[in-house]
Amino acid sequence: MEAVIAVVALFFVLFVVLGAYATVKAIGAAKRGVDRTITQAKRSVEDTTLRARSLAQPGPVGQLADLRLKLRTSMRATQEALQAGVGEDESLKESLALFEQLSRHGRELDDELKRLEPEPDRAKLAQRLPALRERTERVIKSADSLRWAAHDRARKFAEDDLDTLSAQIDVEADALRHWTTEPTPVWPQAPKPEPTASTGQTWQETPGSRSGESRSTESRSGEEPPRPAINPSGPRPTYPWQKKPRPESTT
């Protein structure tokens, strides 16, 4: 009885542990989903604000907002392209590592541009703006170069796979149409009979036909003697039960 209680208690503890683990995993997944949703919402709001500011506020402030918007858009697109392709192409791991180093410079630049937005000294801001634009363009050019290189590599692999598949399909199609390349069979002709002097045909002789032909030839020549109509009968046989014939009387 104690063993049964111990087994039941063990199963109960096991179920509790598994339930707690599943609950923690579910809570973690839900938290990550919520964080991801919040991050995307903040990003969308900030991008919309930058777009509106670049259009509504002319001068250095609008130009700073435009630089931030271009930088964030390029870096985000490159990150998504590399992360999507690294699962299929292991060579993109090195490109992804280079992009992480570039991302540090991009975040530092975005933070610097963000700090300069509320700057009241517009003249000082206008003096620093060309250097900031050049720096931003360098980061954007590097990110675009990595992204387009990844796109070109994926496109090249897709074209190679398509060429190989097309060649295999052509071979299979030719194999399925094999009857169009085979020559038409020609049936052998029957041998022509050799013509004879009389009828032009040669018939196979049989023993009956040969004997009939010989008899007809002999009857035409008259050499065969005529046969009697009825063969003469021989002496009659004598049976033991028959009486001997009496001699004729001389009287």
Coordinates of C-alpha atoms in Angstrom, one line a residue:
M1 CA 0.0 0.0 0.0
E2 CA 2.8 2.3 0.8
A3 CA 4.4 1.6 -2.6
V4 CA 1.2 2.6 -4.4
I5 CA 1.0 5.9 -2.4
A6 CA 4.6 6.6 -3.2
V7 CA 4.0 6.1 -7.0
V8 CA 0.9 8.3 -6.9
A9 CA 2.8 11.0 -5.1
L10 CA 5.6 10.8 -7.6
F11 CA 3.2 11.2 -10.5
F12 CA 1.5 14.1 -8.8
V13 CA 4.8 15.9 -8.3
L14 CA 5.8 15.2 -11.9
F15 CA 2.6 16.6 -13.2
V16 CA 3.0 19.7 -11.0
V17 CA 6.5 20.3 -12.3
L18 CA 5.5 19.8 -15.9
G19 CA 2.6 22.2 -15.4
A20 CA 4.8 24.8 -13.9
Y21 CA 7.3 24.5 -16.7
A22 CA 4.6 24.8 -19.4
T23 CA 3.2 27.8 -17.6
V24 CA 6.5 29.5 -17.4
K25 CA 7.2 28.8 -21.1
A26 CA 3.7 30.1 -22.1
I27 CA 4.2 33.3 -20.0
G28 CA 7.6 33.9 -21.6
A29 CA 6.3 33.4 -25.1
A30 CA 3.4 35.7 -24.3
K31 CA 5.8 38.3 -22.8
R32 CA 8.0 38.1 -25.9
G33 CA 5.0 38.5 -28.1
V34 CA 3.8 41.6 -26.2
D35 CA 7.3 43.1 -26.2
R36 CA 7.6 42.5 -29.9
T37 CA 4.2 44.1 -30.5
I38 CA 5.1 47.1 -28.4
T39 CA 8.4 47.5 -30.1
Q40 CA 6.8 47.4 -33.5
A41 CA 4.1 49.9 -32.4
K42 CA 6.8 52.3 -31.1
R43 CA 8.8 52.0 -34.2
S44 CA 5.8 52.7 -36.4
V45 CA 4.8 55.7 -34.3
E46 CA 8.4 57.1 -34.4
D47 CA 8.7 56.5 -38.2
T48 CA 5.4 58.3 -38.8
T49 CA 6.5 61.2 -36.6
L50 CA 9.8 61.5 -38.4
R51 CA 8.1 61.4 -41.8
A52 CA 5.7 64.1 -40.7
R53 CA 8.5 66.2 -39.2
S54 CA 10.6 66.0 -42.3
L55 CA 7.7 67.3 -44.4
A56 CA 6.3 69.8 -42.0
Q57 CA 9.4 71.4 -40.6
P58 CA 11.8 72.9 -43.2
G59 CA 15.4 73.6 -42.3
P60 CA 17.9 71.6 -40.2
V61 CA 15.3 70.0 -38.0
G62 CA 13.4 68.6 -41.0
Q63 CA 16.7 67.4 -42.6
L64 CA 17.7 65.7 -39.4
A65 CA 14.3 63.9 -39.3
D66 CA 14.8 62.8 -43.0
L67 CA 18.3 61.5 -42.3
R68 CA 17.0 59.5 -39.3
L69 CA 14.1 58.1 -41.3
K70 CA 16.4 57.0 -44.2
L71 CA 18.9 55.4 -41.8
R72 CA 16.3 53.5 -39.8
T73 CA 14.6 52.2 -43.0
S74 CA 17.9 51.0 -44.6
M75 CA 19.2 49.3 -41.4
R76 CA 15.9 47.6 -40.8
A77 CA 15.6 46.3 -44.3
T78 CA 19.1 44.9 -44.3
Q79 CA 18.7 43.2 -41.0
E80 CA 15.5 41.5 -42.1
A81 CA 17.1 40.4 -45.4
L82 CA 20.2 38.9 -43.7
Q83 CA 18.3 37.2 -41.0
A84 CA 15.8 35.6 -43.5
G85 CA 18.6 34.3 -45.7
V86 CA 21.0 33.0 -43.1
G87 CA 18.8 30.0 -42.4
E88 CA 19.3 28.8 -46.1
D89 CA 22.8 30.1 -46.8
E90 CA 25.5 29.6 -44.2
S91 CA 27.7 32.1 -46.0
L92 CA 25.5 34.9 -44.8
K93 CA 26.7 34.4 -41.2
E94 CA 29.8 36.4 -41.8
S95 CA 27.7 39.2 -43.5
L96 CA 25.4 39.2 -40.5
A97 CA 28.4 39.6 -38.2
L98 CA 29.6 42.6 -40.2
F99 CA 26.1 44.0 -40.1
E100 CA 26.1 43.8 -36.3
Q101 CA 29.2 45.9 -36.2
L102 CA 27.6 48.4 -38.6
S103 CA 24.5 48.5 -36.5
R104 CA 26.5 49.8 -33.6
H105 CA 27.6 52.7 -35.7
G106 CA 24.1 53.2 -37.0
R107 CA 22.5 53.3 -33.5
E108 CA 25.2 55.8 -32.3
L109 CA 24.4 57.9 -35.3
D110 CA 20.7 57.7 -34.8
D111 CA 21.0 58.7 -31.1
E112 CA 23.2 61.6 -32.0
L113 CA 20.7 62.8 -34.6
K114 CA 17.9 62.4 -32.1
R115 CA 19.8 64.5 -29.5
L116 CA 20.3 67.3 -32.0
E117 CA 16.6 67.6 -33.0
P118 CA 15.6 69.9 -30.0
E119 CA 18.8 72.0 -30.5
P120 CA 17.8 75.7 -30.3
D121 CA 20.9 77.0 -32.1
R122 CA 19.9 76.5 -35.7
A123 CA 23.1 78.0 -37.0
K124 CA 25.3 75.6 -35.1
L125 CA 23.1 72.8 -36.2
A126 CA 23.3 73.8 -39.9
Q127 CA 27.1 73.8 -39.6
R128 CA 27.2 70.2 -38.3
L129 CA 24.6 69.0 -40.7
P130 CA 26.9 68.3 -43.8
A131 CA 29.2 66.0 -41.7
L132 CA 26.2 64.2 -40.2
R133 CA 24.7 63.7 -43.7
E134 CA 27.9 62.3 -45.1
R135 CA 28.3 59.9 -42.1
T136 CA 24.7 58.8 -42.5
E137 CA 25.1 58.2 -46.2
R138 CA 28.2 56.0 -45.6
V139 CA 26.3 53.9 -43.1
I140 CA 23.3 53.6 -45.5
K141 CA 25.6 52.7 -48.5
S142 CA 27.2 49.9 -46.5
A143 CA 23.9 48.5 -45.3
D144 CA 22.5 48.7 -48.9
S145 CA 25.6 47.0 -50.2
L146 CA 25.1 44.0 -47.8
R147 CA 21.4 43.8 -48.5
W148 CA 21.7 43.9 -52.3
A149 CA 24.6 41.4 -52.3
A150 CA 22.4 39.0 -50.3
H151 CA 19.6 39.5 -52.8
D152 CA 21.9 38.9 -55.7
R153 CA 23.3 35.8 -54.1
A154 CA 19.8 34.4 -53.5
R155 CA 18.7 35.2 -57.0
K156 CA 21.8 33.5 -58.5
F157 CA 21.2 30.4 -56.5
A158 CA 17.5 30.4 -57.6
E159 CA 18.5 30.8 -61.3
D160 CA 21.1 27.9 -61.1
D161 CA 18.5 25.7 -59.5
L162 CA 16.0 26.7 -62.2
D163 CA 18.5 25.9 -65.0
T164 CA 19.3 22.5 -63.5
L165 CA 15.6 21.7 -63.1
S166 CA 14.8 22.9 -66.6
A167 CA 17.6 20.6 -68.0
Q168 CA 16.2 17.6 -66.1
I169 CA 12.7 18.3 -67.3
D170 CA 13.9 18.5 -70.9
V171 CA 15.6 15.2 -70.6
E172 CA 12.5 13.6 -69.0
A173 CA 10.3 15.1 -71.8
D174 CA 12.5 13.7 -74.5
A175 CA 12.4 10.3 -72.8
L176 CA 8.6 10.4 -72.6
R177 CA 8.5 11.2 -76.4
H178 CA 10.8 8.4 -77.3
W179 CA 8.4 7.0 -79.9
T180 CA 8.9 10.0 -82.2
T181 CA 12.6 9.2 -82.6
E182 CA 12.4 5.4 -83.2
P183 CA 12.5 4.3 -86.9
T184 CA 9.3 2.7 -88.3
P185 CA 9.7 -1.1 -88.4
V186 CA 9.8 -2.6 -91.9
W187 CA 8.3 -6.1 -92.3
P188 CA 10.3 -8.5 -94.5
Q189 CA 8.8 -9.4 -97.9
A190 CA 7.9 -12.9 -98.8
P191 CA 10.2 -14.6 -101.3
K192 CA 9.0 -14.5 -104.9
P193 CA 8.2 -18.0 -106.4
E194 CA 10.3 -19.1 -109.4
P195 CA 8.2 -19.4 -112.6
T196 CA 8.1 -22.8 -114.4
A197 CA 7.9 -23.4 -118.2
S198 CA 4.3 -24.6 -118.2
T199 CA 2.2 -22.8 -115.6
G200 CA 4.7 -20.4 -114.0
Q201 CA 4.0 -22.0 -110.5
T202 CA 5.8 -24.7 -108.6
W203 CA 3.7 -27.0 -106.5
Q204 CA 5.0 -29.4 -103.9
E205 CA 4.7 -33.0 -104.9
T206 CA 3.1 -35.6 -102.7
P207 CA 3.4 -39.4 -103.0
G208 CA -0.2 -39.7 -104.0
S209 CA 0.1 -37.2 -106.7
R210 CA 3.3 -38.8 -108.1
S211 CA 1.7 -42.3 -108.2
G212 CA -1.5 -41.0 -109.8
E213 CA 0.7 -39.2 -112.4
S214 CA 2.6 -42.4 -113.2
R215 CA -0.5 -44.4 -113.6
S216 CA -2.1 -41.9 -115.9
T217 CA 1.1 -41.9 -118.0
E218 CA 1.2 -45.7 -118.3
S219 CA -2.5 -45.9 -119.3
R220 CA -1.9 -43.3 -122.0
S221 CA 1.1 -45.2 -123.3
G222 CA -0.9 -48.5 -123.5
E223 CA 1.9 -50.6 -121.9
E224 CA -0.3 -51.8 -118.9
P225 CA -2.3 -55.1 -119.7
P226 CA -6.0 -55.1 -119.0
R227 CA -7.1 -56.6 -115.7
P228 CA -9.8 -59.3 -115.5
A229 CA -13.1 -58.2 -114.2
I230 CA -13.4 -61.1 -111.7
N231 CA -10.5 -63.1 -110.3
P232 CA -10.9 -67.0 -110.6
S233 CA -11.9 -68.6 -107.4
G234 CA -9.5 -71.2 -105.9
P235 CA -10.4 -74.7 -104.5
R236 CA -13.0 -74.6 -101.8
P237 CA -11.9 -75.6 -98.2
T238 CA -13.1 -78.9 -96.7
Y239 CA -14.4 -79.0 -93.2
P240 CA -14.4 -82.1 -91.0
W241 CA -18.2 -82.2 -90.5
Q242 CA -18.9 -82.4 -94.1
K243 CA -19.5 -85.8 -95.6
K244 CA -17.2 -87.3 -98.2
P245 CA -18.6 -87.2 -101.6
R246 CA -19.7 -90.6 -102.9
P247 CA -18.2 -91.9 -106.0
E248 CA -20.4 -92.0 -109.0
S249 CA -21.9 -95.4 -109.7
T250 CA -20.7 -97.2 -112.8
T251 CA -24.0 -98.9 -113.1

